[in-house]
Coordinates of C-alpha atoms and ligand atoms in Angstrom, one line a residue:
M1 CA -24.3 -6.9 -29.6
D2 CA -21.2 -6.6 -27.5
V3 CA -19.6 -3.1 -27.3
L4 CA -16.1 -3.3 -28.7
I5 CA -13.6 -1.2 -26.7
K6 CA -10.8 0.3 -28.9
N7 CA -9.6 3.2 -26.8
I8 CA -9.2 3.4 -23.0
C9 CA -8.3 6.5 -21.0
C10 CA -7.2 6.1 -17.3
I11 CA -7.2 9.2 -15.2
G12 CA -4.5 8.9 -12.6
A13 CA -1.0 7.6 -13.3
G14 CA -0.3 6.3 -9.8
Y15 CA 0.5 3.0 -8.2
V16 CA -2.8 1.6 -9.5
G17 CA -3.3 3.5 -12.8
G18 CA 0.3 2.9 -14.1
P19 CA 0.7 -0.9 -13.5
T20 CA -3.0 -1.7 -14.2
M21 CA -3.0 0.0 -17.6
A22 CA 0.4 -1.4 -18.5
V23 CA -0.9 -4.9 -18.1
I24 CA -4.1 -4.1 -20.0
A25 CA -2.0 -2.7 -22.9
D26 CA 0.3 -5.6 -22.8
K27 CA -2.5 -8.1 -23.0
C28 CA -4.6 -6.2 -25.5
S29 CA -2.3 -4.9 -28.2
D30 CA -5.4 -3.8 -30.3
I31 CA -6.6 -1.4 -27.6
E32 CA -5.0 2.1 -27.4
V33 CA -4.4 2.8 -23.7
N34 CA -3.8 6.4 -22.6
V35 CA -2.9 7.1 -19.0
V36 CA -3.3 10.8 -18.1
D37 CA -2.4 12.8 -15.0
I38 CA -2.3 16.4 -13.9
N39 CA 1.1 15.8 -12.3
E40 CA 3.5 16.7 -15.0
E41 CA 6.6 15.5 -13.2
R42 CA 5.0 12.0 -12.8
I43 CA 4.1 11.8 -16.5
K44 CA 7.6 12.9 -17.4
L45 CA 9.0 10.0 -15.3
W46 CA 6.6 7.5 -16.9
N47 CA 8.0 8.7 -20.3
S48 CA 11.6 8.7 -19.2
P49 CA 13.9 6.8 -21.7
N50 CA 15.7 5.4 -18.6
L51 CA 13.5 2.7 -17.2
N52 CA 15.1 3.1 -13.8
D53 CA 13.4 6.5 -13.6
L54 CA 9.9 5.2 -13.7
P55 CA 7.9 6.8 -10.8
I56 CA 6.9 3.5 -9.4
Y57 CA 9.1 0.5 -8.6
E58 CA 7.4 -2.8 -9.2
P59 CA 9.2 -6.1 -10.2
G60 CA 8.4 -6.8 -13.8
L61 CA 6.9 -3.4 -14.6
S62 CA 9.8 -1.9 -16.5
Q63 CA 9.8 -4.8 -19.0
I64 CA 6.1 -4.3 -19.8
I65 CA 6.7 -0.5 -20.2
E66 CA 9.5 -1.2 -22.5
R67 CA 7.3 -3.5 -24.6
C68 CA 4.2 -1.3 -24.8
R69 CA 5.1 2.3 -24.3
G70 CA 4.8 4.1 -27.6
R71 CA 3.0 1.1 -29.1
N72 CA -0.4 1.1 -27.5
L73 CA 0.4 2.6 -24.1
N74 CA 0.9 6.3 -23.7
F75 CA 1.4 8.6 -20.7
S76 CA 0.4 12.2 -21.0
T77 CA -1.1 15.3 -19.4
D78 CA -3.5 15.8 -22.2
V79 CA -6.5 14.9 -20.1
Q80 CA -9.1 16.6 -22.2
N81 CA -8.3 15.0 -25.6
K82 CA -7.6 11.5 -24.2
I83 CA -11.0 11.6 -22.4
A84 CA -12.6 12.7 -25.7
S85 CA -11.2 9.8 -27.7
A86 CA -12.0 7.1 -25.1
D87 CA -14.8 4.5 -25.2
M88 CA -13.9 3.5 -21.7
I89 CA -12.5 5.7 -18.9
F90 CA -11.0 4.4 -15.7
I91 CA -11.0 6.7 -12.7
S92 CA -7.9 5.8 -10.7
V93 CA -7.2 8.9 -8.7
N94 CA -6.2 9.2 -5.1
T95 CA -8.9 9.0 -2.4
P96 CA -7.0 9.8 0.8
T97 CA -8.5 10.5 4.2
K98 CA -10.0 14.0 4.5
K99 CA -7.7 16.3 6.4
K100 CA -10.3 19.0 7.2
G101 CA -14.0 19.8 7.2
L102 CA -16.9 17.4 7.7
G103 CA -15.6 13.8 8.3
A104 CA -12.0 15.0 8.7
G105 CA -9.7 12.2 9.9
Q106 CA -12.1 9.5 8.7
A107 CA -14.1 10.1 5.5
S108 CA -12.3 9.7 2.2
D109 CA -11.6 12.9 0.4
L110 CA -13.5 12.6 -2.9
K111 CA -12.4 15.9 -4.4
W112 CA -10.1 14.3 -6.9
V113 CA -12.8 11.8 -7.9
E114 CA -15.3 14.6 -8.3
S115 CA -12.9 16.8 -10.3
S116 CA -12.0 14.0 -12.7
T117 CA -15.7 13.0 -13.1
R118 CA -16.4 16.6 -14.0
Q119 CA -13.6 16.5 -16.6
V120 CA -15.2 13.3 -18.0
A121 CA -18.6 14.9 -18.1
K122 CA -17.2 17.9 -20.0
H123 CA -15.0 16.2 -22.5
A124 CA -16.3 12.7 -23.2
K125 CA -17.9 12.0 -26.5
G126 CA -20.4 9.3 -27.6
N127 CA -21.3 6.3 -25.5
T128 CA -18.7 6.2 -22.7
I129 CA -18.3 3.6 -20.0
V130 CA -16.9 5.1 -16.8
V131 CA -15.2 2.6 -14.5
E132 CA -14.5 3.3 -10.8
K133 CA -11.0 1.9 -10.2
S134 CA -10.2 4.0 -7.1
T135 CA -11.4 2.6 -3.8
L136 CA -14.5 4.5 -2.9
P137 CA -17.1 4.7 -0.2
V138 CA -20.2 2.5 -0.9
K139 CA -22.7 4.6 -2.9
T140 CA -20.1 6.8 -4.7
A141 CA -21.2 5.5 -8.0
K142 CA -24.5 7.3 -7.5
V143 CA -22.6 10.6 -7.0
I144 CA -20.6 9.9 -10.2
Q145 CA -23.7 9.1 -12.1
N146 CA -25.4 12.3 -10.9
I147 CA -22.6 14.5 -12.0
L148 CA -22.3 12.9 -15.4
E149 CA -26.1 13.1 -16.0
S150 CA -26.5 16.6 -14.8
V151 CA -23.7 18.0 -16.9
Q152 CA -24.9 15.9 -19.9
N153 CA -28.5 17.1 -19.6
S154 CA -27.5 20.7 -19.3
V155 CA -26.1 20.7 -22.9
E156 CA -28.7 20.8 -25.5
G157 CA -28.4 18.2 -28.3
N158 CA -25.7 16.4 -26.3
E159 CA -25.6 12.8 -27.5
T160 CA -23.1 11.5 -25.0
T161 CA -24.3 8.7 -22.7
F162 CA -22.6 7.2 -19.7
Q163 CA -22.7 3.9 -18.0
V164 CA -20.9 3.6 -14.6
L165 CA -19.2 0.4 -13.4
S166 CA -17.3 -0.4 -10.2
N167 CA -14.2 -2.4 -10.8
P168 CA -12.1 -2.1 -7.6
E169 CA -8.4 -3.0 -7.7
F170 CA -7.0 -5.7 -5.4
L171 CA -3.3 -5.6 -6.4
S172 CA -0.8 -5.4 -3.6
E173 CA 2.4 -3.3 -4.1
G174 CA 5.6 -5.2 -4.7
N175 CA 3.5 -8.0 -6.3
A176 CA 1.4 -5.8 -8.6
I177 CA 2.3 -7.3 -11.9
N178 CA 1.7 -10.9 -10.7
D179 CA -1.5 -9.8 -9.0
L180 CA -2.7 -8.2 -12.3
E181 CA -1.7 -11.1 -14.5
F182 CA -3.0 -13.8 -12.2
P183 CA -5.7 -12.2 -10.1
D184 CA -7.6 -14.2 -7.5
R185 CA -10.7 -12.5 -9.0
V186 CA -11.8 -9.5 -11.0
L187 CA -14.8 -7.8 -9.5
I188 CA -17.2 -5.9 -11.7
G189 CA -20.3 -4.2 -10.3
G190 CA -22.9 -2.5 -12.3
E191 CA -26.4 -2.5 -13.9
S192 CA -25.7 -2.2 -17.7
E193 CA -25.2 -5.6 -19.2
N194 CA -23.5 -4.1 -22.3
A195 CA -21.0 -2.2 -20.2
I196 CA -20.3 -5.2 -17.9
N197 CA -19.7 -7.4 -21.0
A198 CA -17.4 -4.8 -22.6
L199 CA -15.2 -4.7 -19.5
S200 CA -15.4 -8.4 -18.9
N201 CA -14.3 -9.0 -22.5
I202 CA -11.1 -7.1 -21.8
Y203 CA -10.2 -9.2 -18.7
K204 CA -11.2 -12.4 -20.4
R205 CA -8.2 -12.1 -22.7
W206 CA -6.1 -13.4 -19.8
V207 CA -8.3 -14.1 -16.8
P208 CA -10.4 -17.3 -16.7
D209 CA -14.2 -16.7 -16.8
E210 CA -14.8 -18.2 -13.4
K211 CA -12.6 -15.6 -11.8
I212 CA -14.6 -12.7 -13.2
I213 CA -17.3 -12.0 -10.6
H214 CA -20.3 -9.8 -11.4
T215 CA -22.3 -8.1 -8.5
N216 CA -24.5 -5.2 -8.1
I217 CA -22.6 -1.9 -7.9
W218 CA -22.9 -1.4 -4.1
S219 CA -21.7 -4.9 -3.3
S220 CA -18.7 -4.2 -5.5
E221 CA -17.8 -0.9 -3.8
L222 CA -18.4 -2.4 -0.3
S223 CA -16.4 -5.6 -1.1
K224 CA -13.3 -3.6 -1.7
L225 CA -13.4 -1.8 1.7
T226 CA -14.3 -5.1 3.3
S227 CA -11.5 -7.0 1.7
N228 CA -8.9 -4.5 3.0
A229 CA -10.5 -4.4 6.5
F230 CA -10.4 -8.2 6.8
L231 CA -6.8 -8.3 5.7
A232 CA -5.8 -5.6 8.1
Q233 CA -7.8 -7.3 10.9
R234 CA -5.7 -10.4 10.4
I235 CA -2.5 -8.5 10.9
S236 CA -3.7 -6.8 14.0
S237 CA -4.9 -10.1 15.3
I238 CA -1.6 -11.8 14.8
N239 CA 0.3 -8.8 16.1
S240 CA -1.7 -8.8 19.3
I241 CA -0.9 -12.5 19.7
S242 CA 2.8 -11.7 19.1
S243 CA 2.9 -9.7 22.3
L244 CA 1.5 -12.7 24.3
C245 CA 4.2 -14.9 22.7
E246 CA 6.9 -12.6 24.0
K247 CA 5.5 -13.0 27.5
T248 CA 4.9 -16.8 27.5
G249 CA 7.5 -18.5 25.4
A250 CA 5.2 -19.4 22.6
E251 CA 6.7 -18.4 19.2
I252 CA 4.6 -16.4 16.8
N253 CA 5.8 -18.2 13.6
E254 CA 4.9 -21.5 15.1
V255 CA 1.5 -20.3 16.2
A256 CA 0.9 -18.8 12.8
K257 CA 1.8 -22.0 11.1
A258 CA -0.3 -24.1 13.5
I259 CA -3.4 -22.0 13.0
G260 CA -2.8 -21.3 9.3
T261 CA -3.0 -25.0 8.4
D262 CA -6.6 -24.9 9.4
S263 CA -8.1 -24.5 5.9
R264 CA -10.9 -22.3 7.4
I265 CA -8.2 -19.8 8.6
G266 CA -5.6 -20.2 5.8
G267 CA -1.9 -19.5 6.1
K268 CA -1.6 -16.1 4.4
F269 CA -1.5 -12.7 6.1
L270 CA -0.4 -14.1 9.4
S271 CA 3.1 -12.6 9.5
A272 CA 3.6 -10.6 12.7
G273 CA 5.5 -7.4 12.1
P274 CA 5.8 -3.7 13.1
G275 CA 2.2 -3.0 12.1
F276 CA 0.7 -2.6 8.7
G277 CA 1.4 0.4 6.6
G278 CA 0.6 1.4 3.0
S279 CA -1.7 4.0 1.6
C280 CA -4.9 2.0 2.0
F281 CA -5.5 -0.2 5.0
K282 CA -5.8 2.7 7.5
K283 CA -7.7 5.0 5.2
D284 CA -10.1 2.3 4.1
I285 CA -10.9 1.2 7.6
L286 CA -11.3 4.9 8.7
N287 CA -13.7 5.2 5.8
L288 CA -15.6 2.1 6.8
V289 CA -15.8 3.4 10.4
Y290 CA -17.1 6.7 9.1
I291 CA -19.8 5.0 7.0
Y292 CA -20.9 2.9 10.1
E293 CA -21.1 6.1 12.2
Y294 CA -23.1 7.8 9.4
Y295 CA -25.7 5.0 9.6
G296 CA -25.7 5.1 13.4
L297 CA -23.9 1.6 13.7
H298 CA -21.6 2.7 16.5
D299 CA -20.7 -0.7 18.0
A300 CA -19.6 -2.0 14.6
A301 CA -17.6 1.2 14.0
D302 CA -15.8 0.6 17.3
Y303 CA -15.0 -3.0 16.3
W304 CA -13.2 -1.9 13.2
N305 CA -11.6 1.0 14.9
S306 CA -9.9 -1.4 17.3
V307 CA -8.0 -2.9 14.3
L308 CA -6.4 0.5 13.9
K309 CA -5.8 0.9 17.6
I310 CA -3.9 -2.4 17.8
N311 CA -1.8 -1.3 14.8
D312 CA -0.8 1.9 16.6
W313 CA -0.1 0.0 19.8
Q314 CA 2.2 -2.5 18.0
K315 CA 4.3 0.3 16.6
K316 CA 4.5 2.1 19.9
R317 CA 5.3 -1.0 21.9
I318 CA 8.2 -1.7 19.5
S319 CA 9.7 1.8 19.9
N320 CA 9.2 1.5 23.7
Y321 CA 10.9 -1.9 23.7
V322 CA 13.9 -0.6 21.9
I323 CA 14.3 2.3 24.3
D324 CA 13.8 0.1 27.3
K325 CA 16.5 -2.4 26.1
L326 CA 19.0 0.4 25.4
N327 CA 18.9 1.2 29.2
G328 CA 15.9 3.4 29.0
T329 CA 17.6 6.1 27.0
V330 CA 18.5 6.4 23.3
S331 CA 19.7 9.9 23.6
G332 CA 22.8 10.5 21.5
K333 CA 22.9 6.8 20.5
K334 CA 23.3 5.7 16.9
I335 CA 20.6 3.3 15.8
T336 CA 20.7 1.8 12.3
I337 CA 17.3 1.5 10.7
L338 CA 17.1 -1.2 8.0
G339 CA 14.1 -0.5 5.8
F340 CA 11.9 2.5 5.4
S341 CA 9.3 1.4 2.8
F342 CA 6.0 -0.1 4.2
K343 CA 6.9 -3.5 2.8
A344 CA 9.6 -5.0 0.6
D345 CA 9.8 -4.6 -3.1
T346 CA 8.2 -1.2 -3.2
N347 CA 9.5 2.3 -3.0
D348 CA 6.2 3.4 -1.3
T349 CA 6.5 4.9 2.1
R350 CA 2.9 6.0 2.7
E351 CA 1.9 5.1 6.3
S352 CA 5.0 3.0 6.6
P353 CA 5.3 1.8 10.3
A354 CA 9.0 3.0 9.9
I355 CA 7.8 6.6 10.0
D356 CA 6.2 6.5 13.4
I357 CA 8.8 4.2 15.0
C358 CA 11.7 6.4 13.7
L359 CA 9.9 9.5 14.9
D360 CA 9.5 8.0 18.4
L361 CA 13.2 7.3 18.6
L362 CA 14.1 10.7 17.2
E363 CA 11.9 12.4 19.8
E364 CA 13.9 10.5 22.4
G365 CA 17.1 12.0 21.0
A366 CA 18.4 8.9 19.0
L367 CA 20.7 9.5 16.0
L368 CA 19.3 7.4 13.2
A369 CA 21.3 6.0 10.2
I370 CA 18.6 5.0 7.7
H371 CA 18.9 2.5 4.9
D372 CA 16.4 1.4 2.3
P373 CA 17.3 -0.1 -1.1
K374 CA 14.5 1.8 -3.0
V375 CA 13.6 4.8 -0.9
N376 CA 15.7 7.9 -1.3
Q377 CA 16.7 10.5 1.3
N378 CA 14.3 13.2 0.0
Q379 CA 11.4 10.9 0.4
I380 CA 12.3 10.1 4.0
K381 CA 12.8 13.8 4.7
S382 CA 9.4 14.7 3.3
E383 CA 7.7 12.0 5.4
F384 CA 9.3 13.4 8.6
E385 CA 8.6 17.0 7.6
E386 CA 5.0 16.2 6.9
R387 CA 4.7 15.2 10.5
N388 CA 6.5 18.4 11.6
F389 CA 9.8 16.8 12.4
N390 CA 12.5 19.1 10.9
E391 CA 15.6 18.2 12.9
N392 CA 17.2 16.6 9.9
Q393 CA 20.7 16.7 11.5
N394 CA 19.6 13.9 13.8
W395 CA 19.3 11.3 11.0
S396 CA 21.4 10.3 8.0
Y397 CA 20.9 8.3 4.9
N398 CA 23.5 6.1 3.4
P399 CA 22.8 3.6 0.6
N400 CA 25.6 1.3 1.9
I401 CA 24.3 -1.0 4.7
I402 CA 27.7 -1.6 6.3
E403 CA 28.6 2.2 6.4
N404 CA 25.3 2.7 8.3
I405 CA 26.0 0.0 10.8
K406 CA 29.5 1.2 11.9
E407 CA 29.5 2.5 15.5
S408 CA 25.8 1.7 16.0
H409 CA 24.4 0.7 19.4
A410 CA 21.5 -1.1 17.8
I411 CA 20.1 -2.2 14.5
L412 CA 16.4 -2.1 14.0
I413 CA 15.0 -4.1 11.0
L414 CA 11.7 -2.6 9.8
T415 CA 11.2 -3.9 6.3
E416 CA 11.7 -7.4 5.0
W417 CA 14.1 -6.6 2.1
K418 CA 16.0 -9.6 1.0
E419 CA 19.3 -7.7 1.4
Y420 CA 18.8 -7.9 5.2
Q421 CA 18.2 -11.6 5.3
S422 CA 21.8 -12.6 4.5
L423 CA 23.8 -10.2 6.6
D424 CA 27.0 -11.6 8.1
W425 CA 26.4 -11.1 11.8
Q426 CA 29.9 -12.1 12.9
D427 CA 31.3 -9.3 10.7
I428 CA 28.7 -6.9 11.9
E429 CA 29.4 -7.5 15.5
K430 CA 32.9 -6.1 15.1
L431 CA 31.5 -2.8 13.8
M432 CA 29.0 -2.2 16.5
I433 CA 29.3 -0.5 19.9
K434 CA 29.0 -3.0 22.8
P435 CA 26.6 -4.1 24.2
S436 CA 25.0 -4.2 20.8
W437 CA 21.4 -5.0 20.0
V438 CA 19.5 -6.3 16.9
F439 CA 15.8 -5.8 16.9
D440 CA 14.1 -7.7 14.1
T441 CA 10.4 -6.8 13.6
R442 CA 10.1 -8.9 10.5
L443 CA 11.5 -12.2 11.6
I444 CA 13.9 -12.4 8.7
T445 CA 17.2 -12.7 10.4
D446 CA 19.0 -16.0 10.8
H447 CA 18.5 -16.9 14.4
N448 CA 21.3 -19.4 14.6
Q449 CA 23.8 -17.1 13.0
I450 CA 23.2 -14.3 15.5
K451 CA 23.3 -16.7 18.4
K452 CA 27.0 -17.4 17.5
T453 CA 27.7 -13.7 18.3
N454 CA 27.5 -11.7 21.5
I455 CA 24.9 -9.4 20.0
N456 CA 21.7 -9.1 22.1
F457 CA 18.9 -10.1 19.9
W458 CA 15.1 -9.7 19.8
R459 CA 12.6 -10.8 17.3
V460 CA 8.9 -9.8 17.3
G461 CA 6.7 -12.6 18.9
E462 CA 9.6 -14.5 20.5
I463 CA 10.6 -14.4 24.2
T464 CA 13.8 -12.6 24.9
N465 CA 14.9 -14.0 28.3
K466 CA 14.2 -17.7 28.8
E467 CA 12.1 -17.3 31.9
T468 CA 8.5 -18.1 31.4
H469 CA 5.8 -16.8 33.6
S470 CA 3.2 -19.0 35.3
F471 CA -0.1 -17.8 36.6
S472 CA 0.1 -19.9 39.7
Ligands
NAD1 P1 -1.7 7.7 -6.4 O1 -1.7 8.9 -5.5 O2 -0.4 7.0 -6.5 O3 -2.1 8.2 -7.8 C1 -3.3 8.9 -8.1 C2 -2.9 9.9 -9.2 O4 -4.1 10.6 -9.6 C3 -1.9 11.0 -8.9 O5 -0.8 10.9 -9.7 C4 -2.7 12.3 -9.1 O6 -2.0 13.4 -9.6 C5 -3.8 11.8 -10.1 N1 -4.9 12.7 -10.2 C6 -5.7 13.2 -9.2 N2 -6.7 13.9 -9.7 C7 -6.6 14.0 -11.0 C8 -7.3 14.6 -12.1 N3 -8.4 15.3 -11.9 N4 -6.9 14.4 -13.4 C9 -5.8 13.6 -13.6 N5 -5.1 13.0 -12.6 C10 -5.4 13.2 -11.4 O7 -2.8 6.7 -5.9 P2 -2.9 5.2 -6.0 O8 -2.0 4.5 -5.0 O9 -2.6 4.8 -7.5 O10 -4.4 4.9 -5.6 C11 -5.4 5.3 -6.5 C12 -6.7 4.6 -5.9 O11 -6.6 3.2 -6.0 C13 -7.0 5.0 -4.5 O12 -8.4 5.1 -4.3 C14 -6.5 3.7 -3.7 O13 -7.3 3.5 -2.5 C15 -6.8 2.6 -4.7 N6 -5.9 1.5 -4.6 C16 -4.6 1.6 -4.4 C17 -3.8 0.5 -4.3 C18 -2.3 0.6 -4.1 O14 -1.7 -0.4 -4.0 N7 -1.7 1.8 -4.0 C19 -4.3 -0.8 -4.5 C20 -5.7 -0.9 -4.7 C21 -6.5 0.2 -4.8
UGA2 C1 -3.2 -4.1 0.3 C2 -4.0 -5.4 -0.1 O1 -3.2 -6.5 0.1 C3 -4.4 -5.3 -1.6 O2 -5.3 -6.4 -1.9 C4 -5.1 -4.0 -1.9 O3 -5.5 -3.8 -3.2 C5 -4.3 -2.8 -1.5 O4 -3.9 -3.0 0.0 C6 -4.9 -1.5 -1.6 O5 -6.2 -1.4 -1.6 O6 -4.2 -0.5 -1.6 P1 -0.6 -3.4 0.0 O7 -1.0 -2.3 1.0 O8 0.0 -2.9 -1.3 O9 -2.0 -4.2 -0.5 O10 0.3 -4.5 0.6 P2 0.0 -5.7 1.6 O11 0.8 -6.8 1.1 O12 -1.4 -5.9 1.9 O13 0.7 -5.2 3.0 C7 0.1 -4.1 3.7 C8 0.9 -4.0 5.0 O14 0.6 -5.1 5.9 C9 2.4 -3.9 4.9 O15 2.9 -3.0 5.8 C10 2.9 -5.3 5.2 O16 4.2 -5.4 5.7 C11 1.9 -5.7 6.3 N1 1.7 -7.2 6.4 C12 1.2 -7.9 5.4 C13 2.0 -7.8 7.7 O17 2.5 -7.1 8.6 N2 1.8 -9.1 7.8 C14 1.3 -9.9 6.8 O18 1.1 -11.1 7.0 C15 1.0 -9.3 5.6

C-alpha cells in the first residue's frame, strides 16, 4: 500500500529549500510543509509581512508565499520538532567547496549535510523518508544511510526506520518557479519502492508521469553533477568560440544560431558572456574533478578542469580588453558597471563573473560606479571583502543608472537585466567623458542605436575594427 505523506520538513531555507517547498505547499494543500533553518535572520525574512523582504528574489515566488504561508507552509528555526513530526524530510543544505583540509579547493564540504543528518537521526520518529535535495558527491547516500542506521541502532527499542532517496534539484535561479512548476524531469533515485512511490505521488499532482524518472541512487546523484558539468561545458565552449569570432569577423550570435538549429546540438545555453557564475557550476565541476582524481581517472579530471580554466580565461580577457581599450590604464578613471548578480532576475551574487572582473579593474586603480537592480551595496561589499579587497572608497553604489553613468569613461555591462536593454544611448553619450566606451559582455545592447553615437562600442564575440585577418 502506498505511504501517504502528510507532513514534510525541509532542512535549509535557501535558494532551493524556500522555492521548492513553496511550490510543493502550493500544489498540495493537504500536506503540511515546514521549512527549517539554523539561520534566524533568514527565517525572520521568510516570515516578514512585507513580501519585498523575502530573502530570495524569484519572479512569482512572493505570490506563492502570500497564498501558502501560514496555511500549510511555515518557516521556523524549530528544527527538532519539525523533524519529529515529519514523514518525509528533505535535506536542502549548502554543499560548498571545502576551504581547508583534505580535498580543499575541490571536494564538497559535507559538514552541513552531516550535521543535518545527525539531527534527523536524533529527532525523527516512526517511518521516515529522507530525501537528498542538495547536490552531493556520488555515494553520499551511503554516508547518510550509515549515520541514520548507526544512531538508530544505538538506541534500544527505537522503532524509527529510514529510507533514503536522492531527488536532485534542477531549478535555475531567476526561473525557479517556472522550472519547479513545469520541470523537464523529476529525478528520483533509490531502492525502496514504497519510498519512491511516496515521493513520486507528491510530484504527480502537477508533473506528468512520463517526466518522473526513476534510477538507482548512484545514477541519480551522478546525473546532477553531470548535468551541471555539461551545461557549464557548453558555456565554456561558446565563450572560447567568441574569442575567435572577435579575431575573424564571424559573429557569435550567428554562429550560435547556426549550430543551435542542429537538433543534436540544440539552441539553449549557447549565449556567450562574461563567463558562468552562480553557486553551483564551479563547485560541482570541482567536485567531479575531485571524484575522478580519487578514482585515479586523471585525464578525465583534466578534461573537466579545462571547462573551469576557460571560464577564468574569459573573465580575465574581458578585464584585460577593457584596460587595453582605455589606453592601457584605467587608473583614476570612472567606469560604470551595469549588473552585479551572476545572471538577470536573481539577487544572487555567488561566483558572479562581475566580482572577478570588477576586482581586476579595481586592482588597476579604476573607480567603479556599480549598479544592479536587485543586489544591494552591502552584498557587493561583502563579496569584495571576502576576497580581501577592502578599499571601499574606490567604488560606489547608486540605484539610479543615469547617476552612475555621469562622467564615466566607460560602461561595462555584466548582467543581462532588462533595464539595460532599452537605454537611450544618444542621451547617455552626452553624460560621458570622451572618448567614451561601452563594453557589452551580454549582447543585449541595441547595436544600431549605439552606432548613431560616437561612443566606441564592443560586444563579446563580435569584431571591433573591421579588418579581418587572413592566414595567407
Ligand atoms: P543556501 O546556502 O542558499 O541554503 C542552504 C541553507 O541551509 C542555509 O540557509 C543554511 O543556514 C541552512 N543550513 C545548513 N545547515 C543546516 C542545519 N544543520 N540545519 C538547518 N539549516 C541548515 O544553498 P542553496 O543555494 O539553497 O543550495 C542548497 C543545495 O542545493 C546545494 O547543494 C546546491 O548545490 C543545490 N542546488 C542549488 C541550486 C541553486 O540554484 N542555488 C539549484 C540546484 C541545486
Ligand atoms: C544552474 C543550472 O542551470 C540548473 O539546472 C541547476 O539546478 C543549478 O545550476 C544548480 O545546480 O545550482 P543557475 O546557476 O541558477 O542554474 O543558472 P543558469 O541559468 O544555469 O546560469 C548559470 C551561469 O551561466 C550564469 O552566470 C549565466 O549567465 C551563464 N550562462 C547561462 C551563460 O553565460 N550563457 C548561457 O547560454 C547560459
